Amino acid sequence: MEKPEHIWFLLSRNLSGEASTQEKEALMQALQQQPCLMQQYELLQRLWKPQQSASPEEITARVSQILQRSALESVEQASPVEQEYNEQPVSRVARLRYLRPVRWAAAVAGIILAVYTWQQYHLVPSTTGNEIVAKKGSKTRTLLPDGSTVWLNAGSSITYDPVFAGNTREVTLQGEAFFDIVKQPDKPFIVHAGDLNIRVLGTAFNVKSYAEEPTIETTLIRGLIQITRLADSAGAPIYLHPHQKIVLARAEHGLAPAPVIAAAQSAAVKPEDAIVNLDSSLKENERFETAWLYNRLEFRGERFEDLAKKLERWYNITIHFEDEPVRQLVWTGSLEIETTEQAFRALTEALPFHYEIKGNDIYIRSGDPAK
């Protein structure tokens, strides 16, 4: 039998529209095993109808209504002994049988109210819509107005229309995010990342588009996405299928395209030839491209000055290189639960260099770390 707290988690995800098929099935199975909870769930579904314009007072009133109706239905459906609760003393067991559904509804209502309150105080208004920010050293997940889910990596942000008005659903990304998009065939979802437009209907994919990095990387997990450049509206779009990724040079850096992109932009080579096919046998938590979702910082053949950008976002630090040779050290590995001190100690065990930590500033130079 599912634990109560897990049932609350599943129910809150289902009410918010972000539950996966597996989570919906798990919730239904759990509720079928507990009829009293199924009744409360149906009640919550009838009463809880989220509205973008609802005020905190309206939300509180709705929660209160949920609790009142829950208590009323609990009495109406109680056994004859329980219906006499106010007329004569009852055993502790009977009293708990009466209170359990109400407490369960109260817990769920509390979750709903807490989520609403969090959204009101963490969605930062801007001239173009709402903005969600994941500061350096942290990650965050948010639910968009259409029920789609977005995970933001450290040092990232998205802005979007608070109600997705119009014929499209559009967000602007700075940094890295994983999107799990609700399918709406008549209302495509578009991610603006650098000079790229990524158009989807219903899919899950990762986009890495940090302004300080020269490339934009897109990885598709499921579904289908279409990629176009803003400055190349006449060019043929590139399509990604599941377990494929592509790395595009950012136009604003004025850099020559990477070889794979040069091939994609050549008239003699089909765009599909530039797409990298990933190992589809890997489990989702084993993929390099989305390791950050599982709290792993992975790096493969990266120069120290490039790895430093990831470390700065991951640990909310600033790295200062004191000589050129140390910048060129090349790293392959991963970090997961290490603190800043532990991470740099581990790096020195792989390749020698000297570091000094002063608060959030890390000073690095060539040399033996023992000296």
Coordinates of C-alpha atoms in Angstrom, one line a residue:
M1 CA 0.0 0.0 0.0
E2 CA 1.3 3.5 -0.9
K3 CA 2.4 5.7 2.0
P4 CA 0.1 8.6 2.7
E5 CA 2.8 11.2 1.9
H6 CA 3.4 9.6 -1.5
I7 CA -0.3 9.6 -2.3
W8 CA -0.4 13.3 -1.5
F9 CA 2.5 13.8 -3.8
L10 CA 0.8 11.9 -6.6
L11 CA -2.5 13.7 -6.1
S12 CA -0.9 17.2 -6.1
R13 CA 0.9 16.4 -9.3
N14 CA -2.3 15.1 -10.9
L15 CA -4.3 18.1 -9.9
S16 CA -1.6 20.4 -11.2
G17 CA -1.6 18.6 -14.5
E18 CA 2.1 17.4 -14.4
A19 CA 1.6 13.8 -13.4
S20 CA 3.1 11.2 -15.8
T21 CA 1.1 8.2 -17.1
Q22 CA 2.9 6.0 -14.6
E23 CA 2.1 8.4 -11.7
K24 CA -1.6 8.6 -12.7
E25 CA -1.8 4.8 -12.8
A26 CA -0.1 4.6 -9.4
L27 CA -2.5 7.1 -7.9
M28 CA -5.6 5.3 -9.3
Q29 CA -4.3 2.0 -7.9
A30 CA -3.7 3.5 -4.5
L31 CA -7.1 5.2 -4.3
Q32 CA -8.9 2.1 -5.4
Q33 CA -7.4 0.3 -2.4
Q34 CA -8.8 3.0 -0.1
P35 CA -12.4 4.0 -1.0
C36 CA -12.5 6.8 1.5
L37 CA -9.6 8.5 -0.1
M38 CA -11.1 8.0 -3.6
Q39 CA -14.2 9.8 -2.4
Q40 CA -12.1 12.7 -1.1
Y41 CA -10.1 12.8 -4.4
E42 CA -13.3 13.0 -6.4
L43 CA -14.4 15.8 -4.1
L44 CA -11.2 17.8 -4.6
Q45 CA -11.5 17.4 -8.4
R46 CA -15.0 18.9 -8.4
L47 CA -14.0 21.8 -6.1
W48 CA -10.5 22.6 -7.2
K49 CA -10.5 24.4 -10.5
P50 CA -7.3 26.5 -10.7
Q51 CA -7.7 30.0 -12.3
Q52 CA -4.8 32.3 -13.1
S53 CA -6.8 35.3 -11.8
A54 CA -7.8 33.8 -8.5
S55 CA -6.8 35.9 -5.5
P56 CA -5.2 34.5 -2.3
E57 CA -8.6 35.1 -0.6
E58 CA -10.4 33.1 -3.2
I59 CA -7.9 30.3 -3.0
T60 CA -8.3 30.3 0.8
A61 CA -12.1 30.2 0.5
R62 CA -11.9 27.3 -2.0
V63 CA -9.6 25.4 0.4
S64 CA -12.1 26.1 3.2
Q65 CA -14.9 24.8 1.0
I66 CA -12.9 21.6 0.3
L67 CA -12.5 21.0 4.1
Q68 CA -16.1 21.7 4.9
R69 CA -17.4 19.5 2.1
S70 CA -15.0 16.8 3.1
A71 CA -16.2 16.8 6.7
L72 CA -19.9 16.8 5.6
E73 CA -19.4 13.9 3.2
S74 CA -17.4 12.0 5.9
V75 CA -20.4 12.2 8.2
E76 CA -22.9 11.3 5.5
Q77 CA -21.0 8.2 4.6
A78 CA -20.1 7.2 8.1
S79 CA -21.5 4.1 9.8
P80 CA -24.5 4.6 12.2
V81 CA -22.1 4.5 15.2
E82 CA -20.0 7.3 13.7
Q83 CA -23.1 9.4 12.8
E84 CA -23.8 9.6 16.5
Y85 CA -20.4 11.1 17.1
N86 CA -21.9 14.3 18.6
E87 CA -24.5 12.5 20.7
Q88 CA -22.4 10.1 22.6
P89 CA -18.8 9.3 23.3
V90 CA -17.1 7.0 20.8
S91 CA -13.9 5.0 20.9
R92 CA -10.6 6.4 19.8
V93 CA -10.6 4.1 16.8
A94 CA -14.0 5.3 15.6
R95 CA -12.9 9.0 16.2
L96 CA -9.8 8.4 14.0
R97 CA -11.9 6.7 11.3
Y98 CA -13.9 9.9 11.1
L99 CA -11.0 12.3 11.2
R100 CA -8.7 10.5 8.7
P101 CA -10.5 11.6 5.5
V102 CA -10.7 15.2 6.7
R103 CA -7.0 15.2 7.6
W104 CA -6.1 13.8 4.2
A105 CA -8.1 16.5 2.4
A106 CA -6.6 19.1 4.7
A107 CA -3.1 17.9 3.8
V108 CA -3.9 18.0 0.1
A109 CA -5.6 21.4 0.4
G110 CA -2.6 22.7 2.2
I111 CA -0.3 21.5 -0.6
I112 CA -2.5 23.3 -3.1
L113 CA -2.5 26.5 -1.1
A114 CA 1.3 26.3 -0.5
V115 CA 2.0 25.8 -4.2
Y116 CA -0.2 28.7 -5.1
T117 CA 1.5 30.9 -2.5
W118 CA 4.9 29.9 -3.8
Q119 CA 4.0 30.7 -7.3
Q120 CA 2.8 34.2 -6.3
Y121 CA 6.0 35.1 -4.5
H122 CA 8.5 33.4 -6.8
L123 CA 7.2 34.3 -10.2
V124 CA 8.9 37.6 -10.9
P125 CA 6.8 39.9 -13.2
S126 CA 8.6 41.4 -16.1
T127 CA 7.6 43.4 -19.1
T128 CA 7.3 40.3 -21.2
G129 CA 5.7 38.0 -18.7
N130 CA 6.7 35.8 -15.8
E131 CA 10.4 35.0 -15.1
I132 CA 11.7 31.9 -13.3
V133 CA 15.4 32.0 -12.1
A134 CA 17.6 29.2 -10.9
K135 CA 20.5 31.0 -9.2
K136 CA 24.1 29.7 -9.3
G137 CA 24.5 26.8 -6.9
S138 CA 20.9 25.7 -7.2
K139 CA 18.3 24.1 -9.5
T140 CA 14.6 24.5 -9.7
R141 CA 11.5 23.0 -11.3
T142 CA 8.4 24.9 -12.3
L143 CA 5.0 24.2 -13.8
L144 CA 4.0 26.3 -16.8
P145 CA 0.4 27.6 -17.4
D146 CA -0.3 24.7 -19.8
G147 CA 0.8 22.1 -17.3
S148 CA 4.2 21.6 -19.0
T149 CA 7.1 21.1 -16.6
V150 CA 10.5 22.8 -16.8
W151 CA 13.6 22.0 -14.8
L152 CA 16.2 24.8 -14.7
N153 CA 19.9 24.2 -14.2
A154 CA 22.1 26.5 -12.1
G155 CA 22.5 30.0 -13.5
S156 CA 19.5 29.7 -15.8
S157 CA 16.2 31.5 -16.4
I158 CA 13.1 31.4 -18.5
T159 CA 10.5 34.1 -19.3
Y160 CA 7.0 33.4 -20.6
D161 CA 3.5 34.7 -21.0
P162 CA 1.6 34.0 -17.7
V163 CA -1.4 32.6 -19.6
F164 CA 0.1 31.6 -23.0
A165 CA -2.3 33.8 -24.9
G166 CA -2.4 33.5 -28.7
N167 CA -1.8 30.6 -31.0
T168 CA 1.5 29.5 -29.6
R169 CA 3.1 28.8 -26.3
E170 CA 6.5 30.6 -26.2
V171 CA 9.3 30.8 -23.6
T172 CA 12.7 32.4 -23.8
L173 CA 15.6 30.5 -22.2
Q174 CA 18.9 31.8 -20.9
G175 CA 21.1 28.9 -19.7
E176 CA 20.1 25.2 -19.5
A177 CA 16.6 23.6 -19.1
F178 CA 14.9 20.3 -19.5
F179 CA 11.4 20.6 -20.9
D180 CA 8.5 18.0 -20.6
I181 CA 5.8 19.5 -22.7
V182 CA 2.1 18.8 -22.6
K183 CA 0.8 18.0 -26.1
Q184 CA -1.5 20.6 -27.7
P185 CA -1.5 20.0 -31.5
D186 CA -3.3 23.2 -32.2
K187 CA -0.9 25.3 -30.0
P188 CA 2.8 24.6 -30.7
F189 CA 5.4 25.2 -28.0
I190 CA 8.4 27.3 -29.0
V191 CA 11.7 27.8 -27.1
H192 CA 13.7 30.8 -28.0
A193 CA 17.4 30.0 -27.2
G194 CA 20.0 32.4 -28.4
D195 CA 19.4 32.8 -32.2
L196 CA 17.5 29.5 -32.4
N197 CA 13.8 28.7 -32.3
I198 CA 12.9 25.2 -31.1
R199 CA 9.4 24.2 -32.1
V200 CA 7.5 21.3 -30.5
L201 CA 4.0 19.9 -30.0
G202 CA 4.5 17.4 -27.1
T203 CA 7.9 16.1 -26.2
A204 CA 10.8 16.0 -23.6
F205 CA 14.1 17.6 -24.5
N206 CA 17.1 19.4 -23.0
V207 CA 18.5 22.7 -24.2
K208 CA 21.8 24.2 -23.1
S209 CA 22.2 27.8 -24.2
Y210 CA 24.5 29.8 -21.8
A211 CA 25.3 33.2 -23.1
E212 CA 29.0 32.8 -22.1
E213 CA 29.4 29.6 -24.1
P214 CA 29.9 29.5 -27.9
T215 CA 27.4 26.8 -28.7
I216 CA 23.8 25.8 -28.2
E217 CA 23.1 22.1 -27.6
T218 CA 19.7 20.5 -28.0
T219 CA 19.0 16.9 -27.0
L220 CA 15.7 15.1 -27.7
I221 CA 14.5 12.4 -25.3
R222 CA 11.1 11.7 -26.9
G223 CA 8.8 13.3 -29.5
L224 CA 9.9 15.5 -32.4
I225 CA 11.4 19.0 -32.5
Q226 CA 12.1 21.4 -35.3
I227 CA 15.1 23.8 -35.1
T228 CA 15.5 27.0 -37.1
R229 CA 17.8 30.0 -36.9
L230 CA 16.3 33.5 -36.6
A231 CA 18.7 34.9 -39.2
D232 CA 18.1 32.0 -41.7
S233 CA 14.3 31.9 -42.2
A234 CA 14.8 30.7 -45.8
G235 CA 17.0 27.8 -44.7
A236 CA 15.7 24.3 -44.3
P237 CA 14.8 23.5 -40.6
I238 CA 16.6 20.7 -38.8
Y239 CA 14.5 17.9 -37.2
L240 CA 15.5 15.9 -34.2
H241 CA 14.1 12.5 -33.4
P242 CA 14.3 10.6 -30.0
H243 CA 17.8 10.0 -28.7
Q244 CA 19.4 12.5 -31.0
K245 CA 21.3 15.8 -30.3
I246 CA 22.9 18.6 -32.2
V247 CA 25.3 21.3 -31.2
L248 CA 25.0 24.7 -33.0
A249 CA 27.5 27.6 -32.9
R250 CA 26.0 30.8 -31.4
A251 CA 25.7 33.4 -34.1
E252 CA 26.5 36.3 -31.7
H253 CA 29.9 34.9 -30.9
G254 CA 30.9 35.3 -34.5
L255 CA 32.7 32.0 -34.5
A256 CA 33.1 29.6 -37.4
P257 CA 30.6 26.7 -37.1
A258 CA 31.8 23.5 -35.6
P259 CA 32.4 20.8 -38.2
V260 CA 29.2 19.1 -37.5
I261 CA 27.3 22.4 -38.1
A262 CA 29.3 23.2 -41.1
A263 CA 28.1 20.0 -42.6
A264 CA 24.5 20.8 -41.7
Q265 CA 24.7 24.2 -43.4
S266 CA 26.4 22.9 -46.5
A267 CA 24.3 22.5 -49.6
A268 CA 26.1 19.3 -50.4
V269 CA 25.2 17.6 -47.1
K270 CA 21.8 16.9 -45.7
P271 CA 21.1 18.5 -42.3
E272 CA 20.3 15.0 -41.0
D273 CA 24.0 14.0 -41.5
A274 CA 25.0 16.6 -38.8
I275 CA 22.8 15.0 -36.1
V276 CA 24.5 12.8 -33.4
N277 CA 22.6 9.6 -32.5
L278 CA 22.8 8.8 -28.8
D279 CA 22.9 5.4 -27.1
S280 CA 19.2 4.5 -26.7
S281 CA 20.1 1.6 -24.4
L282 CA 21.2 3.9 -21.6
K283 CA 18.8 4.6 -18.8
E284 CA 17.5 8.2 -18.4
N285 CA 19.7 8.7 -15.3
E286 CA 22.8 7.5 -17.1
R287 CA 22.8 10.0 -19.9
F288 CA 25.6 12.5 -20.1
E289 CA 23.4 15.3 -21.5
T290 CA 20.9 15.2 -18.7
A291 CA 23.1 14.1 -15.8
W292 CA 22.5 17.5 -14.1
L293 CA 18.9 16.5 -13.5
Y294 CA 20.2 13.7 -11.3
N295 CA 22.6 16.0 -9.4
R296 CA 25.7 14.9 -11.4
L297 CA 28.2 17.3 -13.0
E298 CA 29.8 15.4 -15.8
F299 CA 32.6 16.5 -18.1
R300 CA 34.5 14.8 -20.9
G301 CA 37.7 16.0 -22.5
E302 CA 37.1 19.6 -21.3
R303 CA 39.8 22.2 -20.9
F304 CA 40.0 23.6 -17.4
E305 CA 38.9 27.1 -18.5
D306 CA 35.7 25.5 -20.0
L307 CA 35.1 23.3 -17.0
A308 CA 35.5 26.3 -14.7
K309 CA 32.3 27.8 -16.1
K310 CA 30.4 24.7 -15.1
L311 CA 32.0 24.6 -11.7
E312 CA 31.1 28.3 -11.1
R313 CA 27.5 27.7 -11.8
W314 CA 27.4 24.4 -9.9
Y315 CA 29.0 25.7 -6.7
N316 CA 28.2 29.4 -7.0
I317 CA 31.9 30.3 -7.0
T318 CA 34.3 32.5 -9.0
I319 CA 37.4 30.9 -10.4
H320 CA 40.5 32.9 -11.1
F321 CA 43.3 31.4 -13.2
E322 CA 46.8 32.8 -12.3
D323 CA 48.7 31.4 -15.3
E324 CA 48.0 30.1 -18.8
P325 CA 49.2 26.5 -18.6
V326 CA 46.7 25.5 -16.0
R327 CA 43.9 26.7 -18.2
Q328 CA 44.8 24.1 -20.7
L329 CA 44.6 21.1 -18.5
V330 CA 42.0 18.6 -19.8
W331 CA 39.5 16.8 -17.6
T332 CA 37.2 13.8 -17.9
G333 CA 35.1 12.8 -14.9
S334 CA 32.1 13.6 -12.7
L335 CA 31.1 15.2 -9.4
E336 CA 28.0 14.5 -7.5
I337 CA 27.9 15.0 -3.7
E338 CA 31.3 16.6 -3.3
T339 CA 31.6 20.0 -1.5
T340 CA 33.7 22.7 -3.2
E341 CA 36.7 21.7 -1.2
Q342 CA 36.2 18.0 -1.9
A343 CA 35.7 18.7 -5.6
F344 CA 39.0 20.6 -6.0
R345 CA 40.9 18.0 -3.9
A346 CA 39.6 15.3 -6.2
L347 CA 40.7 17.2 -9.3
T348 CA 44.2 17.6 -7.9
E349 CA 44.4 13.9 -7.5
A350 CA 43.8 13.5 -11.2
L351 CA 46.1 16.3 -12.5
P352 CA 48.4 18.4 -10.4
F353 CA 47.7 22.1 -9.8
H354 CA 47.6 24.4 -6.8
Y355 CA 44.4 26.0 -5.6
E356 CA 43.4 28.4 -2.8
I357 CA 39.8 28.9 -1.5
K358 CA 38.9 32.3 -0.2
G359 CA 35.2 32.4 0.5
N360 CA 33.5 32.0 -2.9
D361 CA 36.7 32.8 -4.8
I362 CA 39.0 30.0 -6.0
Y363 CA 42.5 30.9 -7.1
I364 CA 44.2 28.4 -9.4
R365 CA 47.8 28.1 -10.7
S366 CA 50.1 25.5 -12.0
G367 CA 52.2 23.5 -9.6
D368 CA 52.2 20.7 -7.1
P369 CA 49.1 20.9 -4.8
A370 CA 51.2 19.8 -1.8
K371 CA 53.4 22.9 -2.1

